[in-house]
Amino acid sequence: MPGITALSSAARAADADVAVNGGFESGLTGWTCTAGTTVTSPVHSGSSALQATPAGSDNAQCSQTVTVQPNAQYTLSGYVRGSYVYLGASGTGTTDVSTWTQSAPDWQQLSTTFRTGAATTKVTIYTHGWYGTGTYYADDLTLVGPGGSGTTQPPAAPAGLRTTTVTSSSVGLSWSAVTGATGYAVYRDGTKVQTVTGTSATVSGLAASTAYSFQVTAVNDAGESAKSAVVTATTSAGGGGGGSSDLPAHALVGYLHASFANGAGYTRLADVPDSWDVIDLAFGEPTSVTSGDIRFNRCPVTECPTVESDTDFKAAVKAKQAAGKKVLISIGGQNGQVQLTTTAARDTFVSSVSKIIDTYGLDGLDIDFEGHSLSLNANDTDFKNPTTPVIVNLISALKTLKAKYGAKFVLTMAPETFFVQNGYQYYGTGKWGGQDPRCGAYLPVIHALRDDLTLLHVQDYNSGPIMGLDNQYHSMGGADFHIAMTDMLLTGFPVAGDPNNVFPPLRPDQVAIGMPASTNAGNGYVSPSEVTKTLDCLTKRTNCGSYATHGTWPALRGLMTWSVNWDRYANWEFQKNFDAYFG
């Protein structure tokens, strides 16, 4: 019975789902979306689903190009919710197909079939809504049929999975390469949490003193392998990131001009919109460069006629905290040079900063040392073991403050790129001298406090060109600069090019991206569309440009801007874009 034999062979050949991340468990990895994000509710299965909202002339399409075989039968199906939701395939080489539902108040399965043409090796599958009909949801999209030409089988399961570095909040993993794999997926306690292209990963955002299990799968165009053997690890005891768990998954950080006025005008703390999760009061400044004696002088009424009273200001701090916001004192700024050259200055710094925190009931401290506050002595060449007094004393002071206030103490830093990412090329004066001693000078401070650090938000503005991990120079003005600079923090990098002296990656929940709120706020402003491209690339690996990132970090904490005042001046453009992106 030749017909039955042929049907049986075809059925066996079609027994594979060739779509990647059809359940959106890895964010939007594998998908290209004009608008959309992943949500944890509602979902059809698993822990995530696609949410997209058509707007204007955009129907909020998400698409994926899949490798297929010529002259083969495929079934496209998926679950959707909403009004006028479409599911389809284009580029089939025969008749492109689509199916849709007019109204699906609950999850409804859509399904359609097609046959590829004689020369077809790629097909694009997609889902979208319709103009003006509101938000739709999609989940568990599958394309079942023979695997792509030359790749008819998913790869083998990875072997050799083991743990590497284990901290209070992260577990490092490595495994052996798998022939034919184009990427790997990492599972924590059975849930996919990360996708990478290499054979190592760091799973971050973990609770201290907690046991976790991990597995890895290999991925190619034909699909995903079986899971590897399980390895387990228990995180160490510790603070887990200096109160970062109290922040929302994605946070908006802004500086509030609290001690001065400029062209942006004065904004009362009580008038800062609820979108701002961390408010940095700018600035606490020293009585002299080397005194360590920090004072916070609120803007005088002669300069800020609408300034609130001390009583109202303190009440506003409490109101923000009651709403779940963090209010910090930011030390330094452009004019506040701080050099803790002696242990006496260190101790004065601790006592004077404590007084400010206690007086206003603040949540913590932001270190915004700029200019010549930090530089390295000529013989100080190892960021893991600094010897320069201004570096050593600052680390000591911050550890003392952290110990004094405990796990809920919020510690953030806002260095310039020159002091951090520029350390990939240069560190201090260099082996032969002659370099700017400030190059990379923040690295020892960040590294020493990485287990206490809530947020690092490097100022990706007022910067010269900086070399990225692709060994190309990147300049301000577009998403590429922010992507390259942030990838360096999340991937880690050899300091001064020394492969034996690597600055380890930070957890994604410890990293926010610093951007100017408007063209008036500083050099390096980028439009909301470029901000969106940056976030898409780093959190979903979509909408990327020429720079190839080394991972996908959906847990990236968020954005920082200079400043709340300048954003208000610009009709809240920065805040509105953040709110629209993270919902």
Coordinates of C-alpha atoms in Angstrom, one line a residue:
M1 CA 0.0 0.0 0.0
P2 CA 2.3 2.8 -1.2
G3 CA 0.0 5.6 -0.2
I4 CA 0.0 4.5 3.4
T5 CA 3.8 4.1 3.5
A6 CA 4.2 7.6 2.0
L7 CA 1.8 9.2 4.5
S8 CA 3.6 7.5 7.4
S9 CA 7.0 8.7 6.2
A10 CA 5.6 12.2 5.8
A11 CA 4.2 12.2 9.3
R12 CA 7.5 11.1 10.8
A13 CA 9.3 13.8 8.8
A14 CA 7.0 16.5 10.0
D15 CA 7.3 15.6 13.7
A16 CA 9.2 18.8 14.7
D17 CA 8.4 22.3 15.7
V18 CA 10.7 24.5 13.7
A19 CA 9.6 27.8 15.3
V20 CA 11.9 29.3 17.9
N21 CA 10.6 30.6 21.2
G22 CA 7.0 30.2 20.2
G23 CA 5.9 30.4 23.8
F24 CA 7.7 33.7 24.4
E25 CA 9.4 32.2 27.5
S26 CA 12.7 33.9 26.4
G27 CA 11.1 37.3 25.9
L28 CA 11.0 38.3 22.2
T29 CA 14.1 36.3 21.4
G30 CA 13.8 35.1 17.8
W31 CA 11.0 37.6 17.0
T32 CA 11.0 40.9 15.3
C33 CA 8.1 43.1 16.6
T34 CA 7.0 46.6 15.5
A35 CA 5.4 46.9 19.0
G36 CA 5.1 44.4 21.8
T37 CA 6.4 42.9 24.9
T38 CA 6.1 39.8 27.0
V39 CA 3.8 39.5 30.0
T40 CA 3.2 37.0 32.8
S41 CA -0.6 37.3 32.6
P42 CA -2.6 36.3 30.8
V43 CA -0.7 33.3 29.4
H44 CA -1.9 30.1 27.7
S45 CA 0.9 28.0 29.1
G46 CA 4.3 28.5 30.6
S47 CA 5.2 31.8 32.3
S48 CA 5.0 34.3 29.4
A49 CA 3.0 35.4 26.4
L50 CA 3.2 38.1 23.8
Q51 CA 1.2 41.4 24.4
A52 CA 1.1 43.9 21.5
T53 CA -1.0 47.0 20.9
P54 CA -1.7 48.4 17.4
A55 CA -1.4 52.1 17.2
G56 CA -1.9 54.5 14.3
S57 CA -0.9 52.8 11.1
D58 CA 1.0 50.1 13.0
N59 CA -0.8 46.7 13.3
A60 CA 1.8 45.6 16.0
Q61 CA 3.1 42.6 14.0
C62 CA 5.6 40.2 15.4
S63 CA 7.4 37.9 12.8
Q64 CA 10.0 35.2 12.6
T65 CA 11.9 33.9 9.6
V66 CA 12.2 30.1 9.9
T67 CA 14.3 27.7 7.9
V68 CA 12.2 25.1 6.1
Q69 CA 12.5 22.4 3.4
P70 CA 11.2 22.7 -0.2
N71 CA 8.1 20.8 -1.3
A72 CA 7.1 20.1 2.3
Q73 CA 3.8 20.4 4.2
Y74 CA 3.7 22.6 7.4
T75 CA 1.0 23.4 10.0
L76 CA 1.1 26.8 11.6
S77 CA -0.9 27.1 14.8
G78 CA -1.1 29.2 17.9
Y79 CA -3.3 30.6 20.7
V80 CA -4.6 34.2 20.7
R81 CA -6.7 36.6 22.7
G82 CA -8.3 39.9 21.6
S83 CA -10.2 41.3 18.6
Y84 CA -9.1 40.8 15.0
V85 CA -6.0 38.8 15.7
Y86 CA -4.2 37.3 12.7
L87 CA -1.8 34.4 12.3
G88 CA -0.1 33.7 9.0
A89 CA 2.9 32.8 6.8
S90 CA 4.5 34.6 3.9
G91 CA 7.2 33.7 1.4
T92 CA 5.9 30.1 1.2
G93 CA 6.7 29.8 -2.5
T94 CA 3.2 28.7 -3.2
T95 CA 0.1 30.4 -1.7
D96 CA 0.7 32.5 1.4
V97 CA -1.8 31.8 4.1
S98 CA -3.4 33.5 7.1
T99 CA -6.2 32.9 9.6
W100 CA -7.8 35.2 12.1
T101 CA -10.5 35.6 14.7
Q102 CA -12.8 38.5 15.0
S103 CA -13.2 38.2 18.7
A104 CA -11.4 35.9 21.3
P105 CA -12.2 37.0 24.8
D106 CA -10.4 33.9 26.0
W107 CA -7.6 31.9 24.5
Q108 CA -8.6 30.6 21.0
Q109 CA -6.5 28.4 18.8
L110 CA -5.8 29.5 15.2
S111 CA -4.4 27.0 12.7
T112 CA -3.6 26.9 9.0
T113 CA -1.5 24.8 6.6
F114 CA 0.6 25.4 3.6
R115 CA 3.1 23.6 1.3
T116 CA 6.4 25.2 0.4
G117 CA 7.6 25.8 -3.1
A118 CA 10.2 23.8 -5.0
A119 CA 13.0 26.3 -4.1
T120 CA 11.7 27.6 -0.7
T121 CA 14.1 27.3 2.2
K122 CA 12.8 30.2 4.3
V123 CA 9.3 31.2 5.4
T124 CA 8.2 34.1 7.6
I125 CA 5.5 33.4 10.2
Y126 CA 3.7 36.3 11.9
T127 CA 0.9 37.4 14.2
H128 CA -0.6 40.8 14.3
G129 CA -3.7 42.8 15.4
W130 CA -5.7 45.4 13.5
Y131 CA -5.7 49.1 13.5
G132 CA -7.5 50.7 16.4
T133 CA -8.8 47.5 17.9
G134 CA -6.8 47.4 21.1
T135 CA -4.3 45.0 22.7
Y136 CA -4.0 41.4 21.6
Y137 CA -2.1 38.4 23.1
A138 CA -0.4 35.4 21.5
D139 CA 1.2 32.3 23.0
D140 CA 2.4 28.8 22.0
L141 CA 2.9 29.5 18.3
T142 CA 4.2 26.4 16.5
L143 CA 5.3 25.6 12.9
V144 CA 5.2 21.8 12.6
G145 CA 6.9 20.2 9.7
P146 CA 10.3 18.9 8.4
G147 CA 13.4 20.8 9.8
G148 CA 15.2 23.2 7.6
S149 CA 17.4 22.0 4.7
G150 CA 20.6 20.6 5.9
T151 CA 19.4 20.8 9.5
T152 CA 16.8 18.1 9.9
Q153 CA 17.4 17.3 13.5
P154 CA 17.8 19.4 16.7
P155 CA 21.3 19.2 18.2
A156 CA 22.2 16.7 21.0
A157 CA 21.8 17.7 24.6
P158 CA 24.8 19.5 26.1
A159 CA 27.2 17.6 28.2
G160 CA 29.6 18.6 31.0
L161 CA 27.3 21.2 32.6
R162 CA 29.0 22.5 35.8
T163 CA 28.8 25.5 38.1
T164 CA 31.6 28.1 38.1
T165 CA 31.4 31.2 40.3
V166 CA 28.6 31.2 42.9
T167 CA 27.7 34.3 44.8
S168 CA 24.8 35.4 47.1
S169 CA 22.8 36.4 44.0
S170 CA 24.2 34.6 41.0
V171 CA 25.4 31.2 39.7
G172 CA 27.9 30.9 36.9
L173 CA 27.5 27.9 34.5
S174 CA 29.6 26.4 31.7
W175 CA 29.2 23.3 29.5
S176 CA 30.7 21.6 26.5
A177 CA 30.0 22.9 22.9
V178 CA 27.5 20.9 20.9
T179 CA 28.1 20.2 17.2
G180 CA 25.4 22.0 15.1
A181 CA 24.1 24.2 17.8
T182 CA 23.6 27.9 17.0
G183 CA 22.7 28.8 20.6
Y184 CA 21.9 27.5 24.1
A185 CA 19.0 28.0 26.5
V186 CA 19.5 28.0 30.2
Y187 CA 16.8 26.7 32.6
R188 CA 16.5 27.5 36.3
D189 CA 14.2 25.1 38.2
G190 CA 12.6 24.0 34.9
T191 CA 11.9 27.5 33.6
K192 CA 13.9 29.0 30.7
V193 CA 15.6 32.2 32.0
Q194 CA 18.3 33.0 29.4
T195 CA 19.6 32.4 25.9
V196 CA 23.2 32.7 24.9
T197 CA 25.4 31.9 21.9
G198 CA 28.5 30.7 23.9
T199 CA 29.1 27.9 26.3
S200 CA 28.8 29.8 29.5
A201 CA 26.2 32.0 31.3
T202 CA 25.6 33.7 34.6
V203 CA 22.1 33.4 36.1
S204 CA 21.5 36.5 38.2
G205 CA 18.8 37.9 40.5
L206 CA 18.8 34.9 42.8
A207 CA 18.0 34.9 46.5
A208 CA 20.8 34.4 49.0
S209 CA 21.2 31.0 50.8
T210 CA 18.9 29.3 48.3
A211 CA 19.2 26.0 46.4
Y212 CA 18.6 26.1 42.6
S213 CA 18.7 23.5 39.9
F214 CA 20.0 24.2 36.3
Q215 CA 19.8 22.6 32.9
V216 CA 20.9 23.7 29.5
T217 CA 19.6 22.9 26.0
A218 CA 21.2 23.3 22.6
V219 CA 19.3 25.1 19.8
N220 CA 19.4 25.3 16.0
D221 CA 17.0 25.9 13.1
A222 CA 15.4 22.5 13.6
G223 CA 14.5 23.2 17.2
E224 CA 15.7 22.6 20.8
S225 CA 17.6 19.6 22.2
A226 CA 16.6 17.6 25.2
K227 CA 17.7 19.1 28.5
S228 CA 21.2 18.4 29.9
A229 CA 21.7 16.6 33.2
V230 CA 20.8 18.7 36.2
V231 CA 23.3 20.5 38.3
T232 CA 22.5 22.2 41.6
A233 CA 24.0 25.1 43.4
T234 CA 23.2 26.9 46.7
T235 CA 23.8 30.7 46.7
S236 CA 25.9 32.0 49.5
A237 CA 24.6 34.2 52.3
G238 CA 24.6 37.9 51.6
G239 CA 22.7 41.1 51.0
G240 CA 21.8 40.2 47.5
G241 CA 22.4 43.5 45.9
G242 CA 21.8 46.2 48.5
G243 CA 18.1 46.4 48.5
S244 CA 17.6 46.0 44.8
S245 CA 14.9 43.4 45.5
D246 CA 12.7 46.3 46.7
L247 CA 12.8 48.0 43.3
P248 CA 10.4 47.1 40.5
A249 CA 11.6 44.7 37.9
H250 CA 12.2 47.7 35.6
A251 CA 13.0 51.0 37.3
L252 CA 13.2 54.6 36.1
V253 CA 15.9 56.7 37.9
G254 CA 16.2 60.4 37.8
Y255 CA 18.2 63.2 39.3
L256 CA 16.2 66.0 40.9
H257 CA 17.8 69.5 41.1
A258 CA 17.3 69.9 44.8
S259 CA 20.2 72.3 45.7
F260 CA 20.2 74.6 42.7
A261 CA 18.2 76.0 39.8
N262 CA 19.1 76.3 36.2
G263 CA 17.2 76.6 32.9
A264 CA 15.1 73.6 33.6
G265 CA 13.5 75.3 36.6
Y266 CA 12.8 74.0 40.1
T267 CA 10.6 71.0 40.6
R268 CA 9.2 70.2 44.1
L269 CA 9.8 66.6 45.3
A270 CA 6.1 66.1 45.8
D271 CA 5.5 67.0 42.2
V272 CA 7.8 64.3 40.8
P273 CA 5.4 61.9 39.0
D274 CA 5.0 58.3 40.3
S275 CA 6.8 56.9 37.2
W276 CA 10.1 57.7 38.9
D277 CA 11.2 54.8 41.1
V278 CA 14.6 56.2 42.3
I279 CA 15.0 59.9 42.9
D280 CA 18.5 61.2 43.4
L281 CA 18.7 64.5 45.2
A282 CA 21.4 66.6 43.5
F283 CA 23.7 67.3 45.1
G284 CA 25.6 66.9 48.4
E285 CA 28.9 68.6 48.0
P286 CA 32.0 68.9 50.2
T287 CA 33.1 71.9 52.2
S288 CA 36.5 71.5 50.4
V289 CA 37.8 68.9 47.9
T290 CA 39.7 66.9 50.6
S291 CA 37.6 67.5 53.7
G292 CA 35.2 64.6 53.2
D293 CA 32.7 66.9 54.9
I294 CA 29.5 66.6 52.8
R295 CA 26.8 69.2 53.1
F296 CA 23.3 69.2 51.5
N297 CA 22.1 72.7 51.1
R298 CA 18.6 72.9 49.6
C299 CA 18.0 75.5 47.0
P300 CA 17.5 78.9 48.6
V301 CA 14.3 80.8 48.0
T302 CA 16.2 83.6 46.3
E303 CA 17.2 81.1 43.6
C304 CA 14.2 78.9 43.7
P305 CA 11.1 81.0 44.5
T306 CA 8.8 77.9 44.6
V307 CA 11.1 75.8 46.9
E308 CA 9.2 73.9 49.6
S309 CA 9.8 74.2 53.3
D310 CA 12.0 71.7 55.1
T311 CA 8.9 70.3 56.7
D312 CA 7.2 69.8 53.4
F313 CA 10.3 68.4 51.8
K314 CA 10.7 65.8 54.5
A315 CA 7.0 64.9 54.2
A316 CA 7.4 64.5 50.5
V317 CA 10.3 62.0 51.1
K318 CA 8.0 60.0 53.4
A319 CA 5.2 60.1 50.8
K320 CA 7.5 58.9 48.1
Q321 CA 8.7 56.0 50.3
A322 CA 5.2 55.1 51.2
A323 CA 4.5 54.8 47.5
G324 CA 7.4 52.4 47.1
K325 CA 10.0 54.9 45.8
K326 CA 13.6 55.3 46.8
V327 CA 15.0 58.8 47.6
L328 CA 18.8 59.1 47.7
I329 CA 21.3 61.8 48.3
S330 CA 23.7 62.1 45.4
I331 CA 27.2 63.1 46.3
G332 CA 29.4 65.0 43.8
G333 CA 28.2 66.1 40.5
Q334 CA 30.1 68.3 38.0
N335 CA 31.1 70.9 40.7
G336 CA 31.5 68.6 43.7
Q337 CA 35.0 67.2 43.6
V338 CA 35.5 64.7 46.5
Q339 CA 38.9 63.3 47.3
L340 CA 39.2 61.1 50.4
T341 CA 42.9 61.4 50.7
T342 CA 43.1 60.5 54.4
T343 CA 41.4 58.2 56.8
A344 CA 40.2 61.3 58.7
A345 CA 38.4 62.5 55.5
R346 CA 37.0 59.0 55.1
D347 CA 35.5 59.1 58.6
T348 CA 34.2 62.6 58.1
F349 CA 32.6 61.5 54.9
V350 CA 30.8 58.6 56.7
S351 CA 29.5 60.8 59.6
S352 CA 28.5 63.8 57.4
V353 CA 26.7 61.6 54.8
S354 CA 25.0 59.7 57.7
K355 CA 23.7 63.0 59.1
I356 CA 22.1 63.9 55.7
I357 CA 20.5 60.5 55.4
D358 CA 19.2 60.6 59.0
T359 CA 18.0 64.2 58.8
Y360 CA 15.8 63.6 55.7
G361 CA 15.0 60.0 56.3
L362 CA 16.6 58.9 53.0
D363 CA 17.0 55.4 51.6
G364 CA 20.6 55.6 50.6
L365 CA 23.4 57.1 48.6
D366 CA 24.4 57.8 45.0
I367 CA 28.1 58.3 44.2
D368 CA 28.4 60.7 41.3
F369 CA 32.1 61.5 41.5
E370 CA 33.3 63.3 38.4
G371 CA 36.2 65.3 37.2
H372 CA 39.3 64.7 39.3
S373 CA 37.6 63.0 42.3
L374 CA 39.1 59.6 41.4
S375 CA 42.4 58.8 39.9
L376 CA 45.0 56.1 40.3
N377 CA 48.5 56.3 41.6
A378 CA 51.2 55.3 39.1
N379 CA 52.0 52.0 40.8
D380 CA 48.3 51.0 41.2
T381 CA 47.7 48.5 38.4
D382 CA 45.4 45.8 39.8
F383 CA 41.7 46.9 40.0
K384 CA 41.1 43.9 42.4
N385 CA 43.6 45.1 44.9
P386 CA 43.8 48.9 44.8
T387 CA 46.3 50.8 46.8
T388 CA 45.5 54.5 45.9
P389 CA 44.2 56.3 49.1
V390 CA 41.3 58.0 47.4
I391 CA 40.1 54.7 46.1
V392 CA 40.7 52.6 49.2
N393 CA 39.1 55.2 51.5
L394 CA 36.0 55.5 49.3
I395 CA 35.6 51.7 49.3
S396 CA 36.0 51.6 53.1
A397 CA 33.5 54.5 53.6
L398 CA 30.8 52.9 51.5
K399 CA 31.2 49.5 53.1
T400 CA 30.9 51.2 56.5
L401 CA 27.7 53.0 55.5
K402 CA 26.3 49.8 54.1
A403 CA 27.1 47.9 57.3
K404 CA 25.6 50.7 59.4
Y405 CA 22.2 50.8 57.6
G406 CA 21.9 47.2 56.6
A407 CA 20.5 45.2 53.7
K408 CA 17.9 47.8 52.7
F409 CA 20.5 50.5 52.1
V410 CA 20.4 51.6 48.5
L411 CA 23.8 52.2 46.9
T412 CA 24.0 53.5 43.4
M413 CA 26.8 54.9 41.2
A414 CA 26.8 57.2 38.2
P415 CA 30.4 57.2 36.8
E416 CA 31.3 58.6 33.4
T417 CA 32.3 56.2 30.6
F418 CA 35.9 57.4 30.9
F419 CA 36.1 55.9 34.4
V420 CA 34.6 52.5 33.5
Q421 CA 34.3 51.3 29.9
N422 CA 37.5 53.1 28.9
G423 CA 39.3 50.7 31.3
Y424 CA 39.0 48.1 28.5
Q425 CA 41.8 50.0 26.7
Y426 CA 43.6 51.9 29.4
Y427 CA 43.9 51.6 33.2
G428 CA 45.6 54.4 35.1
T429 CA 48.8 55.8 33.9
G430 CA 49.6 52.4 32.1
K431 CA 52.6 50.2 32.2
W432 CA 54.8 52.8 30.6
G433 CA 53.2 55.9 32.1
G434 CA 51.8 58.9 30.2
Q435 CA 48.1 57.9 30.3
D436 CA 45.4 59.8 32.2
P437 CA 45.5 58.4 35.7
R438 CA 41.7 58.6 35.8
C439 CA 41.2 55.9 33.1
G440 CA 39.1 53.1 34.6
A441 CA 39.5 54.6 38.1
Y442 CA 35.9 53.6 39.1
L443 CA 36.5 49.9 38.3
P444 CA 38.1 49.0 41.7
V445 CA 35.3 50.8 43.5
I446 CA 32.5 49.0 41.5
H447 CA 34.3 45.6 41.9
A448 CA 34.9 45.9 45.6
L449 CA 31.2 46.8 46.2
R450 CA 29.5 44.6 43.6
D451 CA 27.7 42.5 46.3
D452 CA 26.5 45.7 48.0
L453 CA 25.7 47.7 44.8
T454 CA 22.1 48.2 44.0
L455 CA 22.5 50.0 40.7
L456 CA 25.3 51.1 38.4
H457 CA 24.1 53.6 35.8
V458 CA 27.0 54.9 33.8
Q459 CA 26.5 58.2 32.2
D460 CA 26.4 57.4 28.5
Y461 CA 26.6 61.1 27.7
N462 CA 29.1 63.9 27.6
S463 CA 31.5 61.1 26.4
G464 CA 34.1 60.8 23.8
P465 CA 34.3 57.7 21.6
I466 CA 34.9 54.5 23.6
M467 CA 36.1 51.2 22.2
G468 CA 33.6 48.3 22.7
L469 CA 34.2 44.6 22.9
D470 CA 34.2 44.4 19.1
N471 CA 37.4 46.6 19.2
Q472 CA 35.6 49.3 17.3
Y473 CA 35.1 52.9 18.6
H474 CA 31.5 53.8 19.4
S475 CA 30.3 57.4 19.6
M476 CA 27.3 59.0 21.2
G477 CA 24.1 59.8 19.3
G478 CA 22.4 56.5 18.7
A479 CA 21.3 53.2 20.1
D480 CA 24.6 51.6 19.1
F481 CA 26.6 53.5 21.7
H482 CA 24.3 52.5 24.6
I483 CA 24.1 48.9 23.4
A484 CA 27.9 48.6 23.2
M485 CA 28.6 50.3 26.6
T486 CA 25.9 48.3 28.4
D487 CA 27.0 45.0 26.8
M488 CA 30.5 45.6 28.3
L489 CA 29.1 45.8 31.8
L490 CA 26.9 42.7 31.4
T491 CA 29.6 40.6 29.7
G492 CA 32.7 41.7 31.5
F493 CA 35.9 42.7 29.9
P494 CA 39.7 42.4 30.2
V495 CA 41.1 45.5 31.9
A496 CA 43.7 47.3 29.7
G497 CA 43.4 44.4 27.3
D498 CA 44.9 41.9 29.8
P499 CA 43.1 38.5 29.4
N500 CA 44.4 37.5 32.8
N501 CA 42.8 40.5 34.5
V502 CA 39.1 40.5 33.7
F503 CA 36.5 42.8 35.2
P504 CA 33.6 40.3 35.9
P505 CA 30.1 41.1 34.6
L506 CA 27.5 42.7 36.8
R507 CA 24.0 41.2 37.3
P508 CA 21.5 42.7 34.8
D509 CA 19.3 43.8 37.7
Q510 CA 22.2 45.9 38.9
V511 CA 22.5 47.9 35.6
A512 CA 20.6 50.8 34.3
I513 CA 21.5 52.9 31.3
G514 CA 22.2 56.6 31.8
M515 CA 20.9 59.0 29.1
P516 CA 20.1 62.7 28.9
A517 CA 16.4 63.6 29.1
S518 CA 16.6 66.2 26.4
T519 CA 18.9 68.1 24.1
N520 CA 19.2 70.7 26.8
A521 CA 20.3 68.2 29.4
G522 CA 23.7 67.1 27.9
N523 CA 25.5 66.0 24.9
G524 CA 24.5 62.5 23.7
Y525 CA 20.7 62.9 23.6
V526 CA 19.0 60.2 21.6
S527 CA 15.3 60.1 20.5
P528 CA 12.7 57.8 22.1
S529 CA 13.0 55.5 19.0
E530 CA 16.7 55.0 19.7
V531 CA 16.0 54.4 23.4
T532 CA 13.5 51.7 22.3
K533 CA 16.0 50.2 20.0
T534 CA 18.5 50.0 22.8
L535 CA 16.1 48.3 25.1
D536 CA 14.9 45.9 22.4
C537 CA 18.4 44.8 21.6
L538 CA 19.6 44.3 25.2
T539 CA 16.5 42.7 26.6
K540 CA 15.1 40.8 23.6
R541 CA 17.9 40.7 21.0
T542 CA 15.7 42.3 18.4
N543 CA 16.1 45.7 16.7
C544 CA 19.9 45.5 17.1
G545 CA 22.2 47.4 14.8
S546 CA 25.8 46.7 13.9
Y547 CA 27.0 45.8 17.4
A548 CA 26.6 42.1 18.2
T549 CA 25.7 41.7 21.9
H550 CA 27.1 38.8 24.0
G551 CA 23.8 37.8 25.5
T552 CA 20.1 38.7 26.1
W553 CA 19.2 40.3 29.5
P554 CA 15.5 40.7 30.0
A555 CA 16.2 41.5 33.7
L556 CA 18.1 44.7 32.8
R557 CA 16.9 47.0 35.6
G558 CA 16.1 50.1 33.5
L559 CA 17.1 53.7 32.7
M560 CA 18.6 56.6 34.4
T561 CA 18.4 60.2 33.2
W562 CA 19.8 63.6 33.9
S563 CA 17.3 64.8 34.9
V564 CA 13.8 64.9 36.2
N565 CA 13.8 68.7 35.8
W566 CA 15.0 68.6 32.2
D567 CA 12.4 65.9 31.4
R568 CA 9.7 68.1 32.8
Y569 CA 11.0 70.9 30.7
A570 CA 10.7 68.6 27.7
N571 CA 7.1 67.6 28.4
W572 CA 8.1 64.3 30.1
E573 CA 9.3 62.7 26.8
F574 CA 11.8 60.4 28.5
Q575 CA 9.4 59.3 31.2
K576 CA 6.5 58.7 28.8
N577 CA 8.7 56.5 26.6
F578 CA 9.8 54.4 29.5
D579 CA 6.2 54.0 30.7
A580 CA 5.1 53.0 27.2
Y581 CA 7.9 50.5 26.9
F582 CA 7.7 48.7 30.2
G583 CA 3.9 49.2 30.6

